[in-house]
Amino acid sequence: MASQPADFSDFGGSSGAFVEAQYNRYRQDPNSVGEHWREQFSRLDLGSVNTGGPSWARNDWPPQEMDELNQPLDPSWLTVADKKQETRPTAADASDPGVRASTLDSIRALMMIRAYRVRGHLDANLDPLGLQDREPHAELEPATYGFGPEDLDRPIFIDNVLGLEYASIREIIAILRRTYCGNVALEFMHINDPEEKAWLQNRIEGRDKGVHFTPEGKLAIFNKLIETEHFERFLGRKYVGTKRFGLDGGEAMVPALEGIIKTGGQMGLKEVVIGMPHRGRLNVLANVMQKPYRAIFHEFRGGSANPEDVGGSGDVKYHLGTSSDRDFDGNLVHLSLTANPSHLEAVNPVVLGKVRAKQTIKGDSDRTGVLPLLLHGDAAFAGQGIVAECLMFSGIRGYNTGGTIHFIVNNQIGFTTSPQFARSSPYPSDVAKMVQAPIFHVNGDDPEAVTFVTKVATEFRQTFKRDVVIDMVCYRRFGHNESDEPAFTQPIMYQAIKNKQSVTSLYRERLISEGLIDEAKADAMLKDFDDMLEDEFDAGENYKPNTADWFDGRWSGYGRPDEEKGKARRADSGVAESALREVGKTLTFVPDHFNIHKTLQRVLNNKEKMFETGSNIDWATAEALAFGTLVLQGYYVRLSGQDSTRGTFSQRHAAFIDQKTEDKYIPLNHLGPGPHFEVLDSPLSEFAVMGFDYGFSQADPKTLVLWEAQFGDFANGAQIMIDQFIASAEAKWLRASGIVLLLPHGYEGQGPEHSSARLERFLQLSAEDNWQVCNCTTPSQYYHILRRQMLRNFRKPLIMMTPKSLLRHKKAVSDLSELGPNTQFHRILYDDADIGAASDLKLADDDGIKRLVICSGKVYFDILEERDAREQSDTYILRIEQLYPFPKSALSEVLPRFSNLESVVWTQEEPKNAGAWLYIKPFIEEALDQSGSPVKHTAYAGREASASTATGLASVHAKQQAKLIDQALSL
């Protein structure tokens, strides 16, 4: 029986009194205490307990007695590192009052040690401004454990818990306060893994542990601080009033980042991918990435970061990325800083996806060769949900990267919002506890401490492949940006900052007091750097970038499209039928003794018939053939999204699941050696997963990367990623991507959240040849467009409106021959009756066509069915399969066929203020004019304008659908 609540509340906070009172109650009545206390006290009476206490610590106490935050008196206070071999005194010894007193002293001391591990951070010296007014925590006071002033200097047996067999309370407190309550504070007791806890504890805890640097190391830190602070001062002096989001107040970050790179390089790290916000970015570019100062000064003068012949619209300086190689002690580490928008933390999943791709390319299966390093602001880390979404990736197959190092520049403010209004948790880092990441809090005014914790954090990440967080508490000297007046909202904080010495000045005084440097040497170091900046400033006036790196490395051989915008840009995407049948055989094979679902077996039987007859290839089969043939050609395919393995509509079945064992069999991974197919059921996230896959596509143009939404509407949750990265990254940052977004779209009466993929939004964002927006109607078209995506020598994102009802529509099928040699994707498809497919109606000759209906997607089959039923042989239906880049030339070529047109109608299922209507109308009318058509204007057939994407009432949907089809055939 567990202890009753009264057992704890009756004895207040004094651990010593509590234990002794529990023992006295037990002696009077053993049943008056919980069973675990009974067990321990009975062992004490029998002489079977270690006088030091650690060996009998248990991990299986009831939950009521395991609350480490509220009940630090629980006998499970020890970590694995504390547990030693038992030494058992005799029963006679245990009955001695002196032995019992010594045992209780050990128990109390160990309880106090554990309390410091759990709560020491609450008394740490973390705020360089000294504004945090914290009362000493009672659980960290010796008196709480029954130790008075007279007890502080007598030896107590602690069994090497702090590296000491015996120690006085004074010695114990000194070690604990230096370890957990100084300028560094570690939170790690929330971690479940005993090995990880023991590693951290052993790394920092003990008499000889702590922050130690050689004279050379200290001088290196000081030199980096000079570069960091004086670069910011130089910019502030030369460009008065210009926003730069300087690092003033957080300068210790720069030597700390170099500590990560150096330590990582010593532990096998070859590459670091960095994502960060505005603050300090220019400093990281200059002093970590080693971008030439003259290049940065050139950009401040208004010059471009890109060579003149590259183009692009560009972006502000504090969004730009770069890459470089750094050599530390003979270890070469490649660094890449990912370009990002102003949307805080949005770059995080992109970095993680890039790292995962690089690890895959390099065969870095243990994930120690490539590291994601994410820098954060305190308010953003606590406030932006994307942070939690990305932390969630840390242990998920297909998305983990072997641990991320998170570095929080804790300004103690978010723009003008103080922490008490910005979060409900004590620290901005608390969200990381959900993945049991260790959290190092550190005072930003102590650059040695900051650099030390980054080294430990890097060692932890490389050892355990887990996320780790560094929370550097600092301040912003000039507010949110250099034109801000922060005293409007934080007058007390900024009065303290106004009177505060800089980090560099404080460290300079420290090194002088240690005798490491003198005033003259410090002044000379400052002058040398300032003189160098002046020279670089002058050189910046005539600086011209001479390379563009976006088609280097893995992207070598790729470039911009050679043809003019809007041209066909075809690819030889057809495949020999023998290869198609080989893939088909693999798709329908079931291993012996595999317990397949009976319904899925019927699906596979139907697929076998498709390959036997060469007809009725459906959407999912065409997709699998596209994937399989790409794999056979040496490409890698990564499909990820919510329920992507089975498919939201049970159409894909990319993996078979054994009905008895739940073992998984993925047919496409049995096509042979080499690159393979990966299908992932993602976390229930859009923003982070789409960003991850986008980052993967940026790093590897040789992988077909597809992100699939459950329903197209759900892409709303990733709109930042679409707007700020996928649509515009090439224009802003010269970064290409071939990502494919699969967005189920179509009006089948499923309501406002399961109908529209918001096609209009993608078309509104379409410009400067930034991507492709398509709405295919046949499996062969889908097959070709997926293969085309990889077979051309350039990459553009592909936005695919994928179907729902067409997945099994009897007319939305293709013949195997349509996937074979000499076949390709067509941007415009003719009327089925015109080409003798899926229609029994005989159309009038071209000069007898009076009505031209133009549409895109699933609505084509609805119009076709009704047109044929009405036998309107004078009506021709034309499908636009690729909406952007708009196939104006192809449309202009077909229109002259119909010289006697009386009306041209654009038909769509979406409301008038949505869909393609507003985008496509001018293109159609321009083509009509250029072709000399007698019709100059386009009529509209579709739903009325609506605030909601679709009705939720089936009866209303049916009426709307019937009306728009009638309009299409009668206007």
PDB file of N, CA, C and O in Angstrom, residues 37-57:
ATOM      1  N   TRP A  37       8.218   2.236   2.563  1.00  0.00           N
ATOM      2  CA  TRP A  37       8.924   2.674   3.780  1.00  0.00           C
ATOM      3  C   TRP A  37       9.090   1.483   4.743  1.00  0.00           C
ATOM      4  O   TRP A  37      10.139   1.322   5.371  1.00  0.00           O
ATOM      5  N   ARG A  38       8.058   0.647   4.865  1.00  0.00           N
ATOM      6  CA  ARG A  38       8.164  -0.510   5.752  1.00  0.00           C
ATOM      7  C   ARG A  38       9.338  -1.395   5.344  1.00  0.00           C
ATOM      8  O   ARG A  38      10.104  -1.886   6.171  1.00  0.00           O
ATOM      9  N   GLU A  39       9.441  -1.606   4.041  1.00  0.00           N
ATOM     10  CA  GLU A  39      10.517  -2.469   3.543  1.00  0.00           C
ATOM     11  C   GLU A  39      11.890  -1.913   3.897  1.00  0.00           C
ATOM     12  O   GLU A  39      12.764  -2.641   4.389  1.00  0.00           O
ATOM     13  N   GLN A  40      12.062  -0.596   3.669  1.00  0.00           N
ATOM     14  CA  GLN A  40      13.370  -0.007   3.934  1.00  0.00           C
ATOM     15  C   GLN A  40      13.697   0.020   5.423  1.00  0.00           C
ATOM     16  O   GLN A  40      14.826  -0.278   5.830  1.00  0.00           O
ATOM     17  N   PHE A  41      12.705   0.373   6.265  1.00  0.00           N
ATOM     18  CA  PHE A  41      12.960   0.431   7.699  1.00  0.00           C
ATOM     19  C   PHE A  41      13.168  -0.960   8.288  1.00  0.00           C
ATOM     20  O   PHE A  41      13.945  -1.148   9.232  1.00  0.00           O
ATOM     21  N   SER A  42      12.483  -1.971   7.722  1.00  0.00           N
ATOM     22  CA  SER A  42      12.706  -3.328   8.208  1.00  0.00           C
ATOM     23  C   SER A  42      14.113  -3.781   7.871  1.00  0.00           C
ATOM     24  O   SER A  42      14.775  -4.464   8.664  1.00  0.00           O
ATOM     25  N   ARG A  43      14.595  -3.381   6.696  1.00  0.00           N
ATOM     26  CA  ARG A  43      15.963  -3.721   6.322  1.00  0.00           C
ATOM     27  C   ARG A  43      16.966  -2.995   7.225  1.00  0.00           C
ATOM     28  O   ARG A  43      18.016  -3.527   7.569  1.00  0.00           O
ATOM     29  N   LEU A  44      16.627  -1.754   7.587  1.00  0.00           N
ATOM     30  CA  LEU A  44      17.496  -1.025   8.492  1.00  0.00           C
ATOM     31  C   LEU A  44      17.597  -1.741   9.840  1.00  0.00           C
ATOM     32  O   LEU A  44      18.684  -1.936  10.387  1.00  0.00           O
ATOM     33  N   ASP A  45      16.449  -2.188  10.365  1.00  0.00           N
ATOM     34  CA  ASP A  45      16.436  -2.892  11.650  1.00  0.00           C
ATOM     35  C   ASP A  45      17.176  -4.215  11.579  1.00  0.00           C
ATOM     36  O   ASP A  45      17.771  -4.664  12.554  1.00  0.00           O
ATOM     37  N   LEU A  46      17.129  -4.849  10.374  1.00  0.00           N
ATOM     38  CA  LEU A  46      17.778  -6.152  10.223  1.00  0.00           C
ATOM     39  C   LEU A  46      19.249  -6.030   9.850  1.00  0.00           C
ATOM     40  O   LEU A  46      19.932  -7.026   9.661  1.00  0.00           O
ATOM     41  N   GLY A  47      19.687  -4.771   9.655  1.00  0.00           N
ATOM     42  CA  GLY A  47      21.096  -4.577   9.305  1.00  0.00           C
ATOM     43  C   GLY A  47      21.403  -4.831   7.860  1.00  0.00           C
ATOM     44  O   GLY A  47      22.530  -5.149   7.522  1.00  0.00           O
ATOM     45  N   SER A  48      20.427  -4.751   6.976  1.00  0.00           N
ATOM     46  CA  SER A  48      20.666  -5.074   5.560  1.00  0.00           C
ATOM     47  C   SER A  48      20.666  -3.855   4.672  1.00  0.00           C
ATOM     48  O   SER A  48      20.450  -3.959   3.488  1.00  0.00           O
ATOM     49  N   VAL A  49      20.916  -2.683   5.245  1.00  0.00           N
ATOM     50  CA  VAL A  49      20.915  -1.471   4.410  1.00  0.00           C
ATOM     51  C   VAL A  49      22.328  -0.884   4.351  1.00  0.00           C
ATOM     52  O   VAL A  49      23.077  -0.944   5.322  1.00  0.00           O
ATOM     53  N   ASN A  50      22.690  -0.385   3.204  1.00  0.00           N
ATOM     54  CA  ASN A  50      23.965   0.288   2.995  1.00  0.00           C
ATOM     55  C   ASN A  50      23.990   1.569   3.818  1.00  0.00           C
ATOM     56  O   ASN A  50      23.096   2.398   3.715  1.00  0.00           O
ATOM     57  N   THR A  51      25.004   1.746   4.630  1.00  0.00           N
ATOM     58  CA  THR A  51      25.061   2.962   5.436  1.00  0.00           C
ATOM     59  C   THR A  51      25.149   4.207   4.575  1.00  0.00           C
ATOM     60  O   THR A  51      24.833   5.295   5.035  1.00  0.00           O
ATOM     61  N   GLY A  52      25.577   4.066   3.304  1.00  0.00           N
ATOM     62  CA  GLY A  52      25.598   5.216   2.406  1.00  0.00           C
ATOM     63  C   GLY A  52      24.281   5.439   1.724  1.00  0.00           C
ATOM     64  O   GLY A  52      24.018   6.511   1.225  1.00  0.00           O
ATOM     65  N   GLY A  53      23.470   4.428   1.663  1.00  0.00           N
ATOM     66  CA  GLY A  53      22.132   4.590   1.116  1.00  0.00           C
ATOM     67  C   GLY A  53      21.940   4.301  -0.344  1.00  0.00           C
ATOM     68  O   GLY A  53      20.890   3.812  -0.719  1.00  0.00           O
ATOM     69  N   PRO A  54      22.902   4.579  -1.261  1.00  0.00           N
ATOM     70  CA  PRO A  54      22.584   4.524  -2.685  1.00  0.00           C
ATOM     71  C   PRO A  54      22.143   3.165  -3.185  1.00  0.00           C
ATOM     72  O   PRO A  54      21.292   3.069  -4.056  1.00  0.00           O
ATOM     73  N   SER A  55      22.691   2.081  -2.662  1.00  0.00           N
ATOM     74  CA  SER A  55      22.465   0.793  -3.293  1.00  0.00           C
ATOM     75  C   SER A  55      21.030   0.316  -3.204  1.00  0.00           C
ATOM     76  O   SER A  55      20.601  -0.494  -4.013  1.00  0.00           O
ATOM     77  N   TRP A  56      20.260   0.806  -2.234  1.00  0.00           N
ATOM     78  CA  TRP A  56      18.889   0.305  -2.158  1.00  0.00           C
ATOM     79  C   TRP A  56      17.880   1.264  -2.784  1.00  0.00           C
ATOM     80  O   TRP A  56      16.700   1.101  -2.638  1.00  0.00           O
ATOM     81  N   ALA A  57      18.370   2.288  -3.465  1.00  0.00           N
ATOM     82  CA  ALA A  57      17.440   3.201  -4.143  1.00  0.00           C
ATOM     83  C   ALA A  57      16.649   2.427  -5.177  1.00  0.00           C
ATOM     84  O   ALA A  57      17.183   1.614  -5.912  1.00  0.00           O
TER      85      ALA A  57
END
